[in-house]
Short mmCIF file of N, CA, C and O in Angstrom, two decimals:
data_model
loop_
_atom_site.label_atom_id
_atom_site.label_comp_id
_atom_site.label_asym_id
_atom_site.label_seq_id
_atom_site.Cartn_x
_atom_site.Cartn_y
_atom_site.Cartn_z
N MET A 28 188.30 -77.88 -15.87
CA MET A 28 188.03 -77.01 -16.99
C MET A 28 188.60 -75.64 -16.63
O MET A 28 188.40 -75.13 -15.54
N SER A 29 189.30 -75.04 -17.58
CA SER A 29 189.90 -73.73 -17.33
C SER A 29 188.82 -72.65 -17.31
O SER A 29 187.71 -72.84 -17.82
N GLU A 30 189.16 -71.53 -16.70
CA GLU A 30 188.19 -70.43 -16.59
C GLU A 30 187.79 -69.91 -17.97
O GLU A 30 186.62 -69.64 -18.23
N SER A 31 188.74 -69.80 -18.89
CA SER A 31 188.40 -69.30 -20.23
C SER A 31 187.51 -70.29 -20.97
O SER A 31 186.60 -69.89 -21.69
N ALA A 32 187.74 -71.60 -20.80
CA ALA A 32 186.89 -72.60 -21.44
C ALA A 32 185.48 -72.56 -20.85
O ALA A 32 184.49 -72.71 -21.57
N LEU A 33 185.41 -72.33 -19.55
CA LEU A 33 184.11 -72.23 -18.90
C LEU A 33 183.34 -71.03 -19.42
O LEU A 33 182.15 -71.11 -19.71
N LEU A 34 184.01 -69.91 -19.57
CA LEU A 34 183.35 -68.71 -20.08
C LEU A 34 182.85 -68.90 -21.51
O LEU A 34 181.82 -68.37 -21.88
N GLU A 35 183.60 -69.66 -22.32
CA GLU A 35 183.18 -69.89 -23.70
C GLU A 35 181.93 -70.75 -23.78
O GLU A 35 181.18 -70.68 -24.75
N THR A 36 181.69 -71.59 -22.77
CA THR A 36 180.51 -72.46 -22.81
C THR A 36 179.28 -71.82 -22.18
O THR A 36 178.20 -72.36 -22.28
N CYS A 37 179.46 -70.68 -21.53
CA CYS A 37 178.32 -70.00 -20.91
C CYS A 37 177.45 -69.33 -21.95
O CYS A 37 177.92 -68.89 -22.99
N CYS A 38 176.19 -69.25 -21.66
CA CYS A 38 175.25 -68.55 -22.54
C CYS A 38 175.48 -67.05 -22.40
O CYS A 38 175.65 -66.55 -21.29
N PRO A 39 175.49 -66.33 -23.50
CA PRO A 39 175.66 -64.88 -23.40
C PRO A 39 174.41 -64.24 -22.77
O PRO A 39 173.30 -64.72 -22.94
N LEU A 40 174.63 -63.18 -22.03
CA LEU A 40 173.52 -62.45 -21.43
C LEU A 40 172.81 -61.64 -22.50
O LEU A 40 173.44 -61.08 -23.39
N ARG A 41 171.53 -61.58 -22.38
CA ARG A 41 170.76 -60.70 -23.27
C ARG A 41 170.81 -59.30 -22.71
O ARG A 41 171.10 -59.10 -21.53
N GLN A 42 170.49 -58.37 -23.52
CA GLN A 42 170.45 -56.99 -23.07
C GLN A 42 169.31 -56.81 -22.07
O GLN A 42 168.26 -57.43 -22.21
N PRO A 43 169.52 -55.97 -21.05
CA PRO A 43 168.43 -55.75 -20.09
C PRO A 43 167.23 -55.11 -20.78
O PRO A 43 167.37 -54.35 -21.72
N THR A 44 166.05 -55.48 -20.29
CA THR A 44 164.83 -54.94 -20.88
C THR A 44 164.19 -53.88 -20.00
O THR A 44 163.17 -53.31 -20.36
N LEU A 45 164.78 -53.64 -18.84
CA LEU A 45 164.25 -52.63 -17.93
C LEU A 45 164.92 -51.29 -18.16
O LEU A 45 166.15 -51.20 -18.21
N SER A 46 164.10 -50.27 -18.28
CA SER A 46 164.65 -48.91 -18.31
C SER A 46 165.01 -48.53 -16.88
O SER A 46 164.64 -49.21 -15.92
N GLU A 47 165.71 -47.43 -16.72
CA GLU A 47 166.05 -46.95 -15.38
C GLU A 47 164.79 -46.65 -14.57
O GLU A 47 164.70 -46.96 -13.39
N ASP A 48 163.78 -46.04 -15.22
CA ASP A 48 162.52 -45.73 -14.54
C ASP A 48 161.79 -47.00 -14.11
O ASP A 48 161.23 -47.07 -13.02
N GLU A 49 161.78 -48.01 -14.98
CA GLU A 49 161.12 -49.27 -14.64
C GLU A 49 161.84 -49.97 -13.50
O GLU A 49 161.20 -50.53 -12.61
N ALA A 50 163.16 -49.92 -13.50
CA ALA A 50 163.94 -50.53 -12.41
C ALA A 50 163.64 -49.82 -11.09
O ALA A 50 163.50 -50.46 -10.04
N SER A 51 163.50 -48.50 -11.14
CA SER A 51 163.17 -47.74 -9.92
C SER A 51 161.78 -48.09 -9.42
O SER A 51 161.56 -48.22 -8.21
N GLU A 52 160.83 -48.23 -10.35
CA GLU A 52 159.47 -48.61 -9.96
C GLU A 52 159.46 -50.00 -9.33
O GLU A 52 158.80 -50.22 -8.30
N LEU A 53 160.19 -50.92 -9.93
CA LEU A 53 160.25 -52.27 -9.39
C LEU A 53 160.92 -52.29 -8.02
O LEU A 53 160.48 -53.00 -7.12
N GLU A 54 161.94 -51.48 -7.83
CA GLU A 54 162.60 -51.37 -6.53
C GLU A 54 161.60 -50.89 -5.47
O GLU A 54 161.54 -51.44 -4.37
N ARG A 55 160.81 -49.90 -5.81
CA ARG A 55 159.79 -49.37 -4.89
C ARG A 55 158.77 -50.45 -4.53
O ARG A 55 158.39 -50.60 -3.37
N LEU A 56 158.35 -51.21 -5.52
CA LEU A 56 157.38 -52.29 -5.27
C LEU A 56 157.98 -53.39 -4.40
O LEU A 56 157.34 -53.88 -3.47
N PHE A 57 159.22 -53.77 -4.71
CA PHE A 57 159.86 -54.81 -3.90
C PHE A 57 160.08 -54.34 -2.46
O PHE A 57 159.94 -55.13 -1.53
N LYS A 58 160.42 -53.08 -2.27
CA LYS A 58 160.58 -52.56 -0.91
C LYS A 58 159.26 -52.65 -0.15
O LYS A 58 159.23 -53.00 1.03
N ALA A 59 158.17 -52.34 -0.83
CA ALA A 59 156.86 -52.42 -0.19
C ALA A 59 156.50 -53.86 0.15
O ALA A 59 155.83 -54.12 1.15
N LEU A 60 156.94 -54.80 -0.65
CA LEU A 60 156.61 -56.21 -0.44
C LEU A 60 157.64 -56.94 0.41
O LEU A 60 157.48 -58.13 0.68
N ALA A 61 158.66 -56.25 0.86
CA ALA A 61 159.74 -56.90 1.60
C ALA A 61 159.45 -56.98 3.10
O ALA A 61 160.34 -56.86 3.93
N ASP A 62 158.21 -57.19 3.45
CA ASP A 62 157.80 -57.32 4.85
C ASP A 62 156.72 -58.39 4.92
O ASP A 62 155.77 -58.36 4.14
N ARG A 63 156.86 -59.30 5.85
CA ARG A 63 155.91 -60.43 5.90
C ARG A 63 154.48 -59.98 6.18
O ARG A 63 153.53 -60.58 5.69
N HIS A 64 154.30 -58.90 6.95
CA HIS A 64 152.96 -58.42 7.24
C HIS A 64 152.32 -57.85 5.97
O HIS A 64 151.13 -58.07 5.73
N ARG A 65 153.09 -57.16 5.18
CA ARG A 65 152.56 -56.60 3.93
C ARG A 65 152.23 -57.69 2.92
O ARG A 65 151.23 -57.61 2.21
N VAL A 66 153.06 -58.73 2.90
CA VAL A 66 152.77 -59.86 2.01
C VAL A 66 151.47 -60.53 2.44
O VAL A 66 150.63 -60.88 1.60
N ARG A 67 151.26 -60.65 3.74
CA ARG A 67 150.01 -61.24 4.25
C ARG A 67 148.82 -60.35 3.91
O ARG A 67 147.74 -60.85 3.56
N ILE A 68 148.99 -59.04 4.00
CA ILE A 68 147.90 -58.12 3.64
C ILE A 68 147.55 -58.29 2.17
O ILE A 68 146.37 -58.39 1.82
N ILE A 69 148.56 -58.35 1.31
CA ILE A 69 148.31 -58.55 -0.13
C ILE A 69 147.56 -59.86 -0.34
O ILE A 69 146.60 -59.93 -1.09
N ASN A 70 147.99 -60.91 0.35
CA ASN A 70 147.34 -62.21 0.23
C ASN A 70 145.89 -62.16 0.67
O ASN A 70 144.99 -62.68 -0.01
N LEU A 71 145.63 -61.51 1.81
CA LEU A 71 144.26 -61.39 2.31
C LEU A 71 143.38 -60.61 1.34
O LEU A 71 142.25 -60.99 1.05
N LEU A 72 143.91 -59.50 0.83
CA LEU A 72 143.10 -58.67 -0.07
C LEU A 72 142.91 -59.34 -1.43
O LEU A 72 141.87 -59.15 -2.07
N ALA A 73 143.87 -60.13 -1.86
CA ALA A 73 143.74 -60.84 -3.14
C ALA A 73 142.62 -61.89 -3.05
O ALA A 73 141.97 -62.18 -4.05
N ARG A 74 142.39 -62.40 -1.86
CA ARG A 74 141.35 -63.43 -1.67
C ARG A 74 139.99 -62.84 -1.32
O ARG A 74 138.98 -63.53 -1.36
N ALA A 75 139.97 -61.56 -0.96
CA ALA A 75 138.71 -60.92 -0.56
C ALA A 75 137.85 -60.61 -1.78
O ALA A 75 138.36 -60.20 -2.82
N GLU A 76 136.57 -60.80 -1.62
CA GLU A 76 135.65 -60.54 -2.72
C GLU A 76 135.25 -59.08 -2.82
O GLU A 76 134.75 -58.64 -3.84
N GLU A 77 135.47 -58.33 -1.73
CA GLU A 77 135.17 -56.91 -1.72
C GLU A 77 136.18 -56.20 -0.84
O GLU A 77 136.94 -56.84 -0.12
N PRO A 78 136.23 -54.87 -0.90
CA PRO A 78 137.19 -54.13 -0.07
C PRO A 78 137.05 -54.48 1.40
O PRO A 78 135.96 -54.76 1.90
N VAL A 79 138.18 -54.46 2.12
CA VAL A 79 138.24 -54.89 3.51
C VAL A 79 138.53 -53.69 4.41
O VAL A 79 139.42 -52.90 4.13
N CYS A 80 137.79 -53.61 5.49
CA CYS A 80 137.99 -52.55 6.48
C CYS A 80 139.25 -52.85 7.28
O CYS A 80 139.52 -54.01 7.61
N VAL A 81 139.97 -51.79 7.61
CA VAL A 81 141.17 -51.96 8.41
C VAL A 81 140.85 -52.64 9.74
O VAL A 81 141.66 -53.40 10.27
N CYS A 82 139.66 -52.42 10.26
CA CYS A 82 139.28 -53.03 11.55
C CYS A 82 139.22 -54.55 11.46
O CYS A 82 139.35 -55.23 12.48
N HIS A 83 139.04 -55.11 10.26
CA HIS A 83 139.04 -56.56 10.10
C HIS A 83 140.46 -57.11 9.92
O HIS A 83 140.70 -58.29 10.16
N LEU A 84 141.37 -56.26 9.50
CA LEU A 84 142.75 -56.72 9.31
C LEU A 84 143.50 -56.84 10.63
O LEU A 84 144.36 -57.71 10.77
N GLU A 85 143.18 -55.99 11.57
CA GLU A 85 143.90 -55.98 12.86
C GLU A 85 143.88 -57.35 13.54
O GLU A 85 144.95 -57.90 13.84
N PRO A 86 142.71 -57.93 13.82
CA PRO A 86 142.72 -59.24 14.51
C PRO A 86 143.29 -60.35 13.63
O PRO A 86 143.93 -61.27 14.14
N THR A 87 143.05 -60.27 12.34
CA THR A 87 143.54 -61.32 11.45
C THR A 87 145.06 -61.35 11.42
O THR A 87 145.67 -62.41 11.42
N LEU A 88 145.68 -60.16 11.41
CA LEU A 88 147.13 -60.07 11.37
C LEU A 88 147.76 -60.12 12.76
O LEU A 88 148.97 -60.34 12.89
N GLY A 89 146.96 -59.88 13.80
CA GLY A 89 147.50 -59.86 15.15
C GLY A 89 148.36 -58.64 15.40
O GLY A 89 149.31 -58.69 16.19
N LEU A 90 148.03 -57.54 14.74
CA LEU A 90 148.79 -56.29 14.88
C LEU A 90 147.88 -55.19 15.41
O LEU A 90 146.67 -55.24 15.25
N SER A 91 148.49 -54.18 15.99
CA SER A 91 147.72 -53.02 16.47
C SER A 91 147.26 -52.18 15.28
O SER A 91 147.79 -52.29 14.17
N GLN A 92 146.27 -51.33 15.52
CA GLN A 92 145.76 -50.46 14.46
C GLN A 92 146.85 -49.58 13.87
O GLN A 92 146.95 -49.48 12.64
N PRO A 93 147.71 -48.94 14.68
CA PRO A 93 148.76 -48.13 14.07
C PRO A 93 149.72 -48.94 13.18
O PRO A 93 150.14 -48.47 12.13
N ALA A 94 150.03 -50.17 13.59
CA ALA A 94 150.92 -51.01 12.79
C ALA A 94 150.26 -51.39 11.46
O ALA A 94 150.89 -51.33 10.40
N VAL A 95 149.00 -51.78 11.52
CA VAL A 95 148.28 -52.14 10.28
C VAL A 95 148.20 -50.92 9.37
O VAL A 95 148.46 -51.02 8.16
N SER A 96 147.87 -49.76 9.92
CA SER A 96 147.78 -48.54 9.11
C SER A 96 149.11 -48.19 8.46
O SER A 96 149.16 -47.76 7.31
N TYR A 97 150.20 -48.38 9.20
CA TYR A 97 151.53 -48.12 8.65
C TYR A 97 151.79 -49.02 7.43
O TYR A 97 152.23 -48.55 6.38
N HIS A 98 151.52 -50.31 7.57
CA HIS A 98 151.76 -51.25 6.47
C HIS A 98 150.84 -50.96 5.28
O HIS A 98 151.28 -51.02 4.12
N LEU A 99 149.61 -50.61 5.55
CA LEU A 99 148.69 -50.25 4.47
C LEU A 99 149.17 -49.01 3.72
O LEU A 99 149.09 -48.95 2.50
N LYS A 100 149.70 -48.04 4.45
CA LYS A 100 150.21 -46.83 3.81
C LYS A 100 151.41 -47.15 2.90
O LYS A 100 151.51 -46.61 1.80
N GLN A 101 152.27 -48.04 3.34
CA GLN A 101 153.41 -48.42 2.51
C GLN A 101 152.94 -49.06 1.21
O GLN A 101 153.46 -48.76 0.13
N LEU A 102 151.96 -49.93 1.30
CA LEU A 102 151.42 -50.60 0.11
C LEU A 102 150.65 -49.62 -0.77
O LEU A 102 150.71 -49.70 -2.00
N LEU A 103 149.93 -48.70 -0.14
CA LEU A 103 149.19 -47.68 -0.88
C LEU A 103 150.15 -46.76 -1.63
O LEU A 103 149.96 -46.49 -2.82
N ASP A 104 151.20 -46.31 -0.96
CA ASP A 104 152.19 -45.42 -1.59
C ASP A 104 152.92 -46.09 -2.75
O ASP A 104 153.34 -45.43 -3.69
N ALA A 105 153.04 -47.41 -2.68
CA ALA A 105 153.69 -48.16 -3.76
C ALA A 105 152.75 -48.41 -4.93
O ALA A 105 153.16 -48.95 -5.96
N GLY A 106 151.48 -48.04 -4.77
CA GLY A 106 150.51 -48.22 -5.85
C GLY A 106 149.89 -49.60 -5.89
O GLY A 106 149.23 -49.95 -6.87
N LEU A 107 150.08 -50.38 -4.84
CA LEU A 107 149.54 -51.74 -4.82
C LEU A 107 148.11 -51.81 -4.30
O LEU A 107 147.40 -52.78 -4.57
N LEU A 108 147.69 -50.79 -3.55
CA LEU A 108 146.34 -50.78 -2.98
C LEU A 108 145.57 -49.54 -3.39
O LEU A 108 146.16 -48.52 -3.74
N GLU A 109 144.27 -49.65 -3.28
CA GLU A 109 143.36 -48.52 -3.41
C GLU A 109 142.52 -48.49 -2.14
O GLU A 109 142.32 -49.53 -1.49
N ARG A 110 142.03 -47.31 -1.79
CA ARG A 110 141.20 -47.21 -0.58
C ARG A 110 139.96 -46.39 -0.89
O ARG A 110 139.94 -45.57 -1.80
N GLU A 111 138.95 -46.64 -0.09
CA GLU A 111 137.71 -45.85 -0.19
C GLU A 111 137.16 -45.65 1.21
O GLU A 111 137.26 -46.53 2.06
N ARG A 112 136.62 -44.49 1.43
CA ARG A 112 136.04 -44.17 2.74
C ARG A 112 134.57 -44.58 2.71
O ARG A 112 133.83 -44.26 1.79
N ARG A 113 134.16 -45.27 3.76
CA ARG A 113 132.76 -45.62 3.97
C ARG A 113 132.41 -45.15 5.37
O ARG A 113 132.69 -45.85 6.35
N GLY A 114 131.80 -43.99 5.46
CA GLY A 114 131.51 -43.41 6.77
C GLY A 114 132.80 -43.08 7.48
O GLY A 114 133.65 -42.38 6.95
N ARG A 115 132.98 -43.63 8.67
CA ARG A 115 134.19 -43.36 9.45
C ARG A 115 135.33 -44.31 9.12
O ARG A 115 136.43 -44.14 9.62
N TYR A 116 135.08 -45.33 8.33
CA TYR A 116 136.07 -46.38 8.10
C TYR A 116 136.63 -46.33 6.68
O TYR A 116 135.95 -45.95 5.74
N ILE A 117 137.88 -46.77 6.58
CA ILE A 117 138.54 -46.88 5.29
C ILE A 117 138.59 -48.35 4.90
O ILE A 117 138.94 -49.21 5.73
N HIS A 118 138.24 -48.63 3.66
CA HIS A 118 138.28 -49.99 3.14
C HIS A 118 139.35 -50.06 2.06
O HIS A 118 139.49 -49.13 1.25
N TYR A 119 140.08 -51.17 2.04
CA TYR A 119 141.20 -51.35 1.11
C TYR A 119 140.94 -52.52 0.18
O TYR A 119 140.31 -53.50 0.55
N ARG A 120 141.50 -52.41 -1.01
CA ARG A 120 141.49 -53.50 -1.99
C ARG A 120 142.76 -53.38 -2.83
O ARG A 120 143.40 -52.34 -2.85
N LEU A 121 143.08 -54.47 -3.50
CA LEU A 121 144.23 -54.42 -4.41
C LEU A 121 143.92 -53.46 -5.55
O LEU A 121 142.79 -53.44 -6.06
N ALA A 122 144.91 -52.70 -5.95
CA ALA A 122 144.74 -51.81 -7.09
C ALA A 122 144.60 -52.67 -8.35
O ALA A 122 145.28 -53.70 -8.49
N GLU A 123 143.72 -52.25 -9.22
CA GLU A 123 143.49 -52.98 -10.47
C GLU A 123 144.81 -53.13 -11.23
O GLU A 123 145.49 -52.16 -11.52
N GLY A 124 145.18 -54.37 -11.52
CA GLY A 124 146.37 -54.65 -12.31
C GLY A 124 147.71 -54.47 -11.60
O GLY A 124 148.75 -54.59 -12.22
N ALA A 125 147.68 -54.20 -10.30
CA ALA A 125 148.92 -53.94 -9.57
C ALA A 125 149.87 -55.14 -9.60
O ALA A 125 151.06 -54.99 -9.85
N LEU A 126 149.35 -56.31 -9.35
CA LEU A 126 150.21 -57.50 -9.34
C LEU A 126 150.64 -57.88 -10.75
O LEU A 126 151.75 -58.38 -10.95
N ASP A 127 149.79 -57.62 -11.72
CA ASP A 127 150.17 -57.84 -13.12
C ASP A 127 151.34 -56.93 -13.49
O ASP A 127 152.26 -57.33 -14.21
N ARG A 128 151.31 -55.70 -12.98
CA ARG A 128 152.39 -54.74 -13.26
C ARG A 128 153.71 -55.24 -12.70
O ARG A 128 154.75 -55.10 -13.35
N VAL A 129 153.70 -55.81 -11.51
CA VAL A 129 154.93 -56.37 -10.94
C VAL A 129 155.49 -57.42 -11.89
O VAL A 129 156.68 -57.43 -12.21
N GLY A 130 154.62 -58.33 -12.37
CA GLY A 130 155.06 -59.36 -13.31
C GLY A 130 155.61 -58.78 -14.60
O GLY A 130 156.62 -59.26 -15.12
N GLU A 131 154.96 -57.76 -15.13
CA GLU A 131 155.44 -57.12 -16.35
C GLU A 131 156.83 -56.54 -16.15
O GLU A 131 157.70 -56.69 -17.01
N LEU A 132 157.03 -55.88 -15.03
CA LEU A 132 158.33 -55.26 -14.77
C LEU A 132 159.42 -56.32 -14.58
O LEU A 132 160.54 -56.15 -15.06
N VAL A 133 159.09 -57.41 -13.89
CA VAL A 133 160.08 -58.46 -13.68
C VAL A 133 160.50 -59.06 -15.03
O VAL A 133 161.69 -59.30 -15.27
N ARG A 134 159.53 -59.29 -15.90
CA ARG A 134 159.84 -59.85 -17.22
C ARG A 134 160.54 -58.84 -18.10
O ARG A 134 161.26 -59.22 -19.01
N GLY A 135 160.29 -57.57 -17.88
CA GLY A 135 160.88 -56.53 -18.72
C GLY A 135 159.93 -56.13 -19.81
O GLY A 135 159.16 -56.94 -20.32
N SER A 136 159.97 -54.88 -20.18
CA SER A 136 159.01 -54.34 -21.15
C SER A 136 159.12 -55.01 -22.51
O SER A 136 158.13 -55.25 -23.18
N ALA A 137 160.32 -55.36 -22.95
CA ALA A 137 160.45 -56.00 -24.26
C ALA A 137 159.80 -57.38 -24.25
O ALA A 137 159.17 -57.78 -25.23
N ALA A 138 159.91 -58.11 -23.15
CA ALA A 138 159.29 -59.43 -23.06
C ALA A 138 157.78 -59.31 -23.05
O ALA A 138 157.08 -60.11 -23.65
N VAL A 139 157.27 -58.26 -22.41
CA VAL A 139 155.82 -58.05 -22.35
C VAL A 139 155.29 -57.71 -23.73
O VAL A 139 154.23 -58.15 -24.14
N GLU A 140 156.06 -56.92 -24.49
CA GLU A 140 155.61 -56.51 -25.81
C GLU A 140 155.77 -57.61 -26.83
O GLU A 140 155.32 -57.50 -27.96
N GLY A 141 156.43 -58.71 -26.44
CA GLY A 141 156.57 -59.84 -27.34
C GLY A 141 157.77 -59.72 -28.26
O GLY A 141 157.89 -60.48 -29.22
N THR A 142 158.68 -58.80 -28.00
CA THR A 142 159.86 -58.66 -28.82
C THR A 142 161.03 -59.31 -28.12
O THR A 142 161.01 -59.52 -26.92
N THR A 143 162.01 -59.66 -28.84
CA THR A 143 163.21 -60.21 -28.23
C THR A 143 164.20 -59.11 -27.97
O THR A 143 164.34 -58.19 -28.79
N PRO A 144 164.88 -59.18 -26.88
CA PRO A 144 165.85 -58.14 -26.55
C PRO A 144 167.07 -58.21 -27.43
O PRO A 144 167.36 -59.16 -28.08
#
């Protein structure tokens, strides 16, 4: 099949549904999730029934306290986590709707609103 015939049979691309700001936000989220330790933290917190102390994450992840704190800060800065102080300890949980937001951005705002691009 010739290249021009192949191009004629391809489905046309739809217009992108991501704005520049949404693409930047999604890039920031993907950068935060582009580490296996951070993905494991998200998984652990998604399964937790209540906020988790950083002291419980260290042995579970097999990482030092500074390493766990670094990964938590990356996820916090990306808006994926929330934290609360309880005495001397900080407890973390997934931010409300954070993972839903990732899905919305991946699908694009027009798809979320139910319109066709």
